[in-house]
PDB file of C-alpha atoms in Angstrom:
ATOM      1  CA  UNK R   1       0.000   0.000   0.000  1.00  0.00           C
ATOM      2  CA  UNK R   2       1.042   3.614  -0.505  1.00  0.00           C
ATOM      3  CA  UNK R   3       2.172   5.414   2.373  1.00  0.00           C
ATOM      4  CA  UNK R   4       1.546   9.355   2.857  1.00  0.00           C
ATOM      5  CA  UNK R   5       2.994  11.097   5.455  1.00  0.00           C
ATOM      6  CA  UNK R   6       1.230  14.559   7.366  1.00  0.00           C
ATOM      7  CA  UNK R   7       3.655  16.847   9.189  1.00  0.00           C
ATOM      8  CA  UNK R   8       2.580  17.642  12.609  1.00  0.00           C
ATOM      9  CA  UNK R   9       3.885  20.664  14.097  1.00  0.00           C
ATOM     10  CA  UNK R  10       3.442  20.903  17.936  1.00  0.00           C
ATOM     11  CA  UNK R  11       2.790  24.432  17.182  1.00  0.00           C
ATOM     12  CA  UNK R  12       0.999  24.893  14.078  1.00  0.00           C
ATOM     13  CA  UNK R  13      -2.630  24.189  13.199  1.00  0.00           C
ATOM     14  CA  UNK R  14      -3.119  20.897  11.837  1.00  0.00           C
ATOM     15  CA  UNK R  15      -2.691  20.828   7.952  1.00  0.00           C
ATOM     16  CA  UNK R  16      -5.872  20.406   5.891  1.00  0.00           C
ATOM     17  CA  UNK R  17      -5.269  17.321   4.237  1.00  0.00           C
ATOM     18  CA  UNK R  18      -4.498  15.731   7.891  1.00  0.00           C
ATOM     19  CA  UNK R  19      -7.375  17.140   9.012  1.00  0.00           C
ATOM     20  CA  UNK R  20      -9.521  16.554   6.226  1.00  0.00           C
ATOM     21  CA  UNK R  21      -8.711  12.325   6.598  1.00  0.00           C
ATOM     22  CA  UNK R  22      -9.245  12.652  10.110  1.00  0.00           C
ATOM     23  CA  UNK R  23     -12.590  14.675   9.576  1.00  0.00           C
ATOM     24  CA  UNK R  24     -13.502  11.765   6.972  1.00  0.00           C
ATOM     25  CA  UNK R  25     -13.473   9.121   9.917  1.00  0.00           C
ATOM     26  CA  UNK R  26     -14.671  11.334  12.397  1.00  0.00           C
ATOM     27  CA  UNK R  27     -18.019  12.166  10.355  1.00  0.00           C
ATOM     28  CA  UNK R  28     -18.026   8.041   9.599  1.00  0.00           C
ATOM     29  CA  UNK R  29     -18.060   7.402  13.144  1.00  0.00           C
ATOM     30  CA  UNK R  30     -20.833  10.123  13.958  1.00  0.00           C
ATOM     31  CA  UNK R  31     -22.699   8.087  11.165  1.00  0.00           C
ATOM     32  CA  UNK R  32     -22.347   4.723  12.200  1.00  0.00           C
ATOM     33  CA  UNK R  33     -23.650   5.874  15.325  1.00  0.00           C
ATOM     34  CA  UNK R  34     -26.911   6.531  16.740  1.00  0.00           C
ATOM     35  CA  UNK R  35     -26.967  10.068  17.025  1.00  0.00           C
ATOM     36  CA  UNK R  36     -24.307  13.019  17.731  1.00  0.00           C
ATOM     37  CA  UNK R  37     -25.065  12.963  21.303  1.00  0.00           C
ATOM     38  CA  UNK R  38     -24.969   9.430  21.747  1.00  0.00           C
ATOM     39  CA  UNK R  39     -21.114   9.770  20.327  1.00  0.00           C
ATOM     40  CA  UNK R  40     -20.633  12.399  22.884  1.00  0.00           C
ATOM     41  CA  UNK R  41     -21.683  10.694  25.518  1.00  0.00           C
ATOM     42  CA  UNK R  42     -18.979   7.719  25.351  1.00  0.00           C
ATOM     43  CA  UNK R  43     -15.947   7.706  27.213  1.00  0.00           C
ATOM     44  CA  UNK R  44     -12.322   7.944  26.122  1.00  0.00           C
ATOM     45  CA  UNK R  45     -11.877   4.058  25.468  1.00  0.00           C
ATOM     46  CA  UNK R  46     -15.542   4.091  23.496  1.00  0.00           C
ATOM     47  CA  UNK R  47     -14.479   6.236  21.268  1.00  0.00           C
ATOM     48  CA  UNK R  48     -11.077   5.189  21.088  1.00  0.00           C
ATOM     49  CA  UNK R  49     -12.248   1.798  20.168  1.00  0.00           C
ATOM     50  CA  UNK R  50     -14.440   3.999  17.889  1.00  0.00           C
ATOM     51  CA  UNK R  51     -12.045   5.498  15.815  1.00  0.00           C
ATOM     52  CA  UNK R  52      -9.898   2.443  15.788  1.00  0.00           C
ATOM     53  CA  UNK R  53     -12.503   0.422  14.504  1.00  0.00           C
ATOM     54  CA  UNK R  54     -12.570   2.970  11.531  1.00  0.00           C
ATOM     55  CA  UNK R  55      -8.710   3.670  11.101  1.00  0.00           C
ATOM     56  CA  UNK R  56      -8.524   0.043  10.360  1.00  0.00           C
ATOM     57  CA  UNK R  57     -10.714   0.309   7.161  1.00  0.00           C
ATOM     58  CA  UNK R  58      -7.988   2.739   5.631  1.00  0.00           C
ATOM     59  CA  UNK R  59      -6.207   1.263   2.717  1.00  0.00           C
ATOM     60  CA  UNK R  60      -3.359   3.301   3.687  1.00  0.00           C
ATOM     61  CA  UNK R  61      -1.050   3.917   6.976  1.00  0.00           C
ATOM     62  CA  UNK R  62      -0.479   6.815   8.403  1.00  0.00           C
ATOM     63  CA  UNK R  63       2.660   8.644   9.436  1.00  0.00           C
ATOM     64  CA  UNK R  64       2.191  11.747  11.883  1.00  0.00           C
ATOM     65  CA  UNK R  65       5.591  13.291  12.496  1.00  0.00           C
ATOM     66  CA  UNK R  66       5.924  15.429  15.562  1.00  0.00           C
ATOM     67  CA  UNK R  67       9.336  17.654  15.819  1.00  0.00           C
ATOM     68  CA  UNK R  68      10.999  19.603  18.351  1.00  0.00           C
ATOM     69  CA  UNK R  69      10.030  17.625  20.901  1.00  0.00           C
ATOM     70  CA  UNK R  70      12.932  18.338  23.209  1.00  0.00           C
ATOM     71  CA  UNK R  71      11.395  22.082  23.430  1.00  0.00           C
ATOM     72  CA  UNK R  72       8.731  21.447  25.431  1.00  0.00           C
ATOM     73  CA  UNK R  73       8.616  21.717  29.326  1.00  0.00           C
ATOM     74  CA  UNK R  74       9.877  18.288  30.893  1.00  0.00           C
ATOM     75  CA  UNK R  75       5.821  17.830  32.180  1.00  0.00           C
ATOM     76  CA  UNK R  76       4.765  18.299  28.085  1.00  0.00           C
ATOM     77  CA  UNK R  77       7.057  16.071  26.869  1.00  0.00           C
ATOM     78  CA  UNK R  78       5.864  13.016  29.240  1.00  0.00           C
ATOM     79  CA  UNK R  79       2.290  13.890  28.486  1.00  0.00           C
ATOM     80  CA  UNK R  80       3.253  13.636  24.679  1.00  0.00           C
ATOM     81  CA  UNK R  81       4.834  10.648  24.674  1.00  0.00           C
ATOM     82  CA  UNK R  82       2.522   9.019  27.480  1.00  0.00           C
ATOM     83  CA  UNK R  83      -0.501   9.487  24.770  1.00  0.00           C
ATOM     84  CA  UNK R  84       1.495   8.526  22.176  1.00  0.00           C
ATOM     85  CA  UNK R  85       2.020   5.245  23.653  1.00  0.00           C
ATOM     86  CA  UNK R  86      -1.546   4.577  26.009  1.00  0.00           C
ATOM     87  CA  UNK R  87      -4.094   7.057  24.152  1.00  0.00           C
ATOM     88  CA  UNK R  88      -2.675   6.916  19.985  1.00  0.00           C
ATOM     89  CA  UNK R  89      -2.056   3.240  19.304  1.00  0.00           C
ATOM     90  CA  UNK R  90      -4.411   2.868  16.396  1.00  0.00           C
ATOM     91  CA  UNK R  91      -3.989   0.966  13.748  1.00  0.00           C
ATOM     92  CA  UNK R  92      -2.116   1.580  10.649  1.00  0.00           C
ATOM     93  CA  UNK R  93      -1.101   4.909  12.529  1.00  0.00           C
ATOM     94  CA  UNK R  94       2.319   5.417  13.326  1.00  0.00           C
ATOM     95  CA  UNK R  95       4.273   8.019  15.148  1.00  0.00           C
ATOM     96  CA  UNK R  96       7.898   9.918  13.998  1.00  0.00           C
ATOM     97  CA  UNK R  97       9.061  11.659  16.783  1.00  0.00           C
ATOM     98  CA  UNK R  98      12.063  14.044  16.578  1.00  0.00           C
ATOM     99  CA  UNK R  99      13.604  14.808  19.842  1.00  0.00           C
ATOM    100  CA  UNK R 100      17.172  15.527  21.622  1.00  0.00           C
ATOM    101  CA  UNK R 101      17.296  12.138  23.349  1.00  0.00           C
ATOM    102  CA  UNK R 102      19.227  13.457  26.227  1.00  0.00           C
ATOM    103  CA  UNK R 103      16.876  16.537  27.073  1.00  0.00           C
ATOM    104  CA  UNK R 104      14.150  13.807  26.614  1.00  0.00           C
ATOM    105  CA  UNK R 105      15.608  11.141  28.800  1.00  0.00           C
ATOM    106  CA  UNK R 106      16.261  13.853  31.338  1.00  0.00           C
ATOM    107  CA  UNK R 107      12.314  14.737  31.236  1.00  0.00           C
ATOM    108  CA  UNK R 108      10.828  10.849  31.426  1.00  0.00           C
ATOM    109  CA  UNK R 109      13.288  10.367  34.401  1.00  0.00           C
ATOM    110  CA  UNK R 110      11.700  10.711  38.019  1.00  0.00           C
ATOM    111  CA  UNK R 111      13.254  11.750  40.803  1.00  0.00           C
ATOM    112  CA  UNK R 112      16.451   9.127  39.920  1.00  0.00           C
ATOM    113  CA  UNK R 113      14.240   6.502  40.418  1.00  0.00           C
ATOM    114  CA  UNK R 114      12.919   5.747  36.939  1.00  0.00           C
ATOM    115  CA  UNK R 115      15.779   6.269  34.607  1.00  0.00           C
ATOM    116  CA  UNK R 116      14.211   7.912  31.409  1.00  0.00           C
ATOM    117  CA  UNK R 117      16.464   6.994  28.556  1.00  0.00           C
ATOM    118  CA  UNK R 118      14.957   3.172  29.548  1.00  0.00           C
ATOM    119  CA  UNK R 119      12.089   4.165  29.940  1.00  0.00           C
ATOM    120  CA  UNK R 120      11.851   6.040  26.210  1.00  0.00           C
ATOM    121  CA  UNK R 121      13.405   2.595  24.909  1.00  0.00           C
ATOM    122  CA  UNK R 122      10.162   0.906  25.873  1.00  0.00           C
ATOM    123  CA  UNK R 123       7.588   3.448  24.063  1.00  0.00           C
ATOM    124  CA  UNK R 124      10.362   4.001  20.981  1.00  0.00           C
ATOM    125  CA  UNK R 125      10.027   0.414  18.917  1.00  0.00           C
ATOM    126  CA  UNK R 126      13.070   2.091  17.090  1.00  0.00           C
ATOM    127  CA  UNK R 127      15.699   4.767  17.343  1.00  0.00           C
ATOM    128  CA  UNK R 128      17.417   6.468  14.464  1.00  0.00           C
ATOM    129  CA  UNK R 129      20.447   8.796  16.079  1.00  0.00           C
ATOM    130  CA  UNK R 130      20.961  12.064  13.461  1.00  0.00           C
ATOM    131  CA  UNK R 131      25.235  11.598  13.285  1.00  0.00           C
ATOM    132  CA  UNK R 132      26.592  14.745  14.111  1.00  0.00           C
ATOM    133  CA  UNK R 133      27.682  16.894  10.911  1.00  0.00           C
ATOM    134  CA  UNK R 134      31.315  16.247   9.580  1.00  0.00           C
ATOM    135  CA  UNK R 135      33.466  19.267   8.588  1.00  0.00           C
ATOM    136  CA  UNK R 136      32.979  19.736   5.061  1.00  0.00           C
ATOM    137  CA  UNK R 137      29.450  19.254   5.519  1.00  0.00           C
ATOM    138  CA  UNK R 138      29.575  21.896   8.372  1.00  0.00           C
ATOM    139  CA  UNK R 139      31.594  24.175   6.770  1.00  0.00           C
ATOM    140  CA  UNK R 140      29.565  24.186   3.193  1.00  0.00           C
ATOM    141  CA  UNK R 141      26.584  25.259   5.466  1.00  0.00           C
ATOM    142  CA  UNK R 142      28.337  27.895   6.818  1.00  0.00           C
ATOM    143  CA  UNK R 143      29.736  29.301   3.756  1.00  0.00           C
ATOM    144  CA  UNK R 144      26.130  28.662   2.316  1.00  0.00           C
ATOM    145  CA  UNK R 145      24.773  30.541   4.976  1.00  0.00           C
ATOM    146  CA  UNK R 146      27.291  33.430   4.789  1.00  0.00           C
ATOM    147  CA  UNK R 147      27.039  34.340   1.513  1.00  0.00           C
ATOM    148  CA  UNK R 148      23.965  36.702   1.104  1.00  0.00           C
ATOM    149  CA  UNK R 149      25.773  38.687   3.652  1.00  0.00           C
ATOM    150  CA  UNK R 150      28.879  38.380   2.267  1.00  0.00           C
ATOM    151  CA  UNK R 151      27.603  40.152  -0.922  1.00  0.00           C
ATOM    152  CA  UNK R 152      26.736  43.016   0.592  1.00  0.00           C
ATOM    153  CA  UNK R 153      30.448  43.549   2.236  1.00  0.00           C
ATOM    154  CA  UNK R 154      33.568  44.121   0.567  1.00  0.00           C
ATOM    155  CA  UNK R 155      35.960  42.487   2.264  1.00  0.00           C
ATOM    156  CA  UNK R 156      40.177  43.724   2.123  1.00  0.00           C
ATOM    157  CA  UNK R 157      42.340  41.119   1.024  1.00  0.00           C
ATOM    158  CA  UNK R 158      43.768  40.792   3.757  1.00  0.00           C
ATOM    159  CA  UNK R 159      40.237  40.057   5.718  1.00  0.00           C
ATOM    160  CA  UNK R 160      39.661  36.985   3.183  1.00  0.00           C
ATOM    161  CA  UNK R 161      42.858  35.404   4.164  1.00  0.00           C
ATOM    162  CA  UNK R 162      41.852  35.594   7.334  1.00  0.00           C
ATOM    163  CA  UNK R 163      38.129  34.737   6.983  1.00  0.00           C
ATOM    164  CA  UNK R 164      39.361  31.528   5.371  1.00  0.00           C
ATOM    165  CA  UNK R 165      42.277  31.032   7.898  1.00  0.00           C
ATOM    166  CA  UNK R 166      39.271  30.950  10.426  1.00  0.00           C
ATOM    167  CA  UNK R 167      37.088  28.172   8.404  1.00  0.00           C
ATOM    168  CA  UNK R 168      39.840  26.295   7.753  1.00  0.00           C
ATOM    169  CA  UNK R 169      42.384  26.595  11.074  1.00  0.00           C
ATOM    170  CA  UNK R 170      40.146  27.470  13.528  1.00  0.00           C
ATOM    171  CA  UNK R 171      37.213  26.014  15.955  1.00  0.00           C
ATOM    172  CA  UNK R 172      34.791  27.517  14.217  1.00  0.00           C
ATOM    173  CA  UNK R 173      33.244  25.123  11.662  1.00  0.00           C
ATOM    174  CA  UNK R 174      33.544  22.407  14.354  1.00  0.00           C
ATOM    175  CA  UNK R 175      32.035  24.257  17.217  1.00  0.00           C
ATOM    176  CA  UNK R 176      28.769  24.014  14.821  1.00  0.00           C
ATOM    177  CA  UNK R 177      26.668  20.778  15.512  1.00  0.00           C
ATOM    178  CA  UNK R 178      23.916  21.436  13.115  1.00  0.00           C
ATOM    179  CA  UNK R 179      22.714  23.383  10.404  1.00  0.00           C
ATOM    180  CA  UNK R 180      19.962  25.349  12.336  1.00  0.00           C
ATOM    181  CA  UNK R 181      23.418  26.728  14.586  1.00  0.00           C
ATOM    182  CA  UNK R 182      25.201  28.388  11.260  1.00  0.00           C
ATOM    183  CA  UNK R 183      21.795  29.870  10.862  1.00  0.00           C
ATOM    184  CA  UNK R 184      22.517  31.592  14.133  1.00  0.00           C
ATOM    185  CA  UNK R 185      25.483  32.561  13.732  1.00  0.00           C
ATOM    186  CA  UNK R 186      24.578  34.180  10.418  1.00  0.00           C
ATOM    187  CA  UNK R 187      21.687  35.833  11.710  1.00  0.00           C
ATOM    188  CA  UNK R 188      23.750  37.491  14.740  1.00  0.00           C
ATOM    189  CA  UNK R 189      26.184  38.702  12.153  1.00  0.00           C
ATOM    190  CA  UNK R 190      22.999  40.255  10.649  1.00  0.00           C
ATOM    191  CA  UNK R 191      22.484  42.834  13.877  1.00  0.00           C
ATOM    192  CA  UNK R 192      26.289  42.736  14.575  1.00  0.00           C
ATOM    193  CA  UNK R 193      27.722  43.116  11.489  1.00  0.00           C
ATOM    194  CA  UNK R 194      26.611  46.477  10.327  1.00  0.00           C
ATOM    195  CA  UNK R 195      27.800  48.738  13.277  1.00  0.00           C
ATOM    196  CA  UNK R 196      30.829  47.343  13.562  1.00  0.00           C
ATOM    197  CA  UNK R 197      31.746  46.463  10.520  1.00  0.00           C
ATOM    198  CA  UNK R 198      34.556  49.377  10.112  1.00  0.00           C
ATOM    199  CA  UNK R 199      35.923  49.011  13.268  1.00  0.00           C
ATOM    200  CA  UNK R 200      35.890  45.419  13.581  1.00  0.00           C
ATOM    201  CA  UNK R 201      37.970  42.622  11.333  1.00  0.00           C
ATOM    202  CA  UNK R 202      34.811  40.614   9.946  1.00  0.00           C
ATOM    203  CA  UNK R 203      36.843  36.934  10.764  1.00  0.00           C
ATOM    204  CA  UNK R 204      37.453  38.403  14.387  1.00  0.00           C
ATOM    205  CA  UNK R 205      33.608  39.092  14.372  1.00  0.00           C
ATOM    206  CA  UNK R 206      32.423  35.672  12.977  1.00  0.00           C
ATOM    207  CA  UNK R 207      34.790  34.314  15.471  1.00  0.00           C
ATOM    208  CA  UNK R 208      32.886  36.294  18.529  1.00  0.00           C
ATOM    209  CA  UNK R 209      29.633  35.222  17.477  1.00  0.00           C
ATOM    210  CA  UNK R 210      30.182  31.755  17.514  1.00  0.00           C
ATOM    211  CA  UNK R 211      31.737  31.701  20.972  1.00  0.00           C
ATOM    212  CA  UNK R 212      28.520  33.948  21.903  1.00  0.00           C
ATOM    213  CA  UNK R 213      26.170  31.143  20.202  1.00  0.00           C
ATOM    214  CA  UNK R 214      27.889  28.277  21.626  1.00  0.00           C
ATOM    215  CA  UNK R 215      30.210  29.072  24.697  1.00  0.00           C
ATOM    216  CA  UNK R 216      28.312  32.224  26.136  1.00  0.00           C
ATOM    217  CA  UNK R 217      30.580  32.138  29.429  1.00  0.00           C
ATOM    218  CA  UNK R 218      33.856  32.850  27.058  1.00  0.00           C
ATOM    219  CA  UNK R 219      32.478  35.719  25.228  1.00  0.00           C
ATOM    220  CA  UNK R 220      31.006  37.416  27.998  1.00  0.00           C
ATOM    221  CA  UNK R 221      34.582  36.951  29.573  1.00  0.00           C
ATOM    222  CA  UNK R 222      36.322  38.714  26.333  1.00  0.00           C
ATOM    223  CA  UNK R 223      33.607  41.240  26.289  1.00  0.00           C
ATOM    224  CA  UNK R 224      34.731  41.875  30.026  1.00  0.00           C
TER     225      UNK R 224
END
């Protein structure tokens, strides 16, 4: 069978062809039944059992992917996973969740009496670790990143030596651990970049920003 997958943001409305398949089984149920009201008037496992009943008939899964998991309050992110596992076990529905699994096991633990990476390895059927970016692939985003802003400078000479000297010698393509942080960077050179542009080397500023983005206690101390 064909599989379609739905993005589910935890922040966004649901999309309309989600909703729309949902609201297809929904109005099926409130057919098959009685009346409105009677639907209404069952409890959560009734109309769990409900819906299941109705999933089943698909002739399609269903993929709901829910990201940025690991930016929700520790009590948010147990609810979440806690329905995902007692409340949203239909069938032919399945769940990709995209989470930091060390904030994540840090939230499901208790106290230090339930450890929480264990207990996400009984709800998770399987894991899938994102490897960490190697340095070329790093430092392509970065330069892909840099170069709208790049195009509006003009840069001495003597600044591109040292703005490559800096991707290539220094820390700061491998103090980068995903895309989303050269974003970051790039956007703080955005603010930073054009008041001090003439009375700051733009390698030495690229430089700051990162240690600001990613080792705040260092910059604060050069700032100092």
């Amino acid at each position: 069978a064909t599989t379609e997958t739905y993005t589910l943001s935890l922040h966004d409305a649901l999309p309309i062809s989600w909703g729309t398949l949902v609201g297809k089984v929904l109005s099926s149920v409130g057919s098959a039944s009685a009346s409105a009201s009677k639907l209404a008037e069952l409890d959560l496992a009734g109309r769990k059992s409900e819906l299941g009943k109705h999933l089943a008939k698909l002739d399609r899964p269903i993929v709901v992917t829910i990201d940025d998991v690991d930016r929700l309050p520790p009590d948010q992110i147990r609810i979440l996973l806690q329905m995902i596992k007692a409340v949203c076990d239909f069938p032919l529905v399945s769940y990709l969740v995209a989470y930091d699994p060390i904030q994540v096991g840090s939230a499901m633990s208790y106290g230090g009496a339930i450890d929480g990476s264990a207990y996400c390895e009984k709800i998770v059927q399987y894991a899938y670790p994102v490897p960490r970016m190697g340095f070329f692939h790093s430092r392509a985003v970065l330069e892909a990143a840099l170069a709208p802003l790049l195009n509006t400078l003009s840069l001495s000479p003597k600044e591109q030596n040292l703005l490559t000297f800096a991707l290539d010698q220094t820390e700061v393509v491998r103090a980068l651990s995903t895309p989303r942080d050269a974003v970051r960077v790039v956007n703080r050179l955005h603010v930073s970049t054009p008041a001090l542009h003439r009375e700051v080397c733009f390698p030495d500023l690229l430089v700051y920003e990162t240690l600001s983005l990613r080792y705040p206690a260092v910059a604060r101390y050069i700032a100092d």
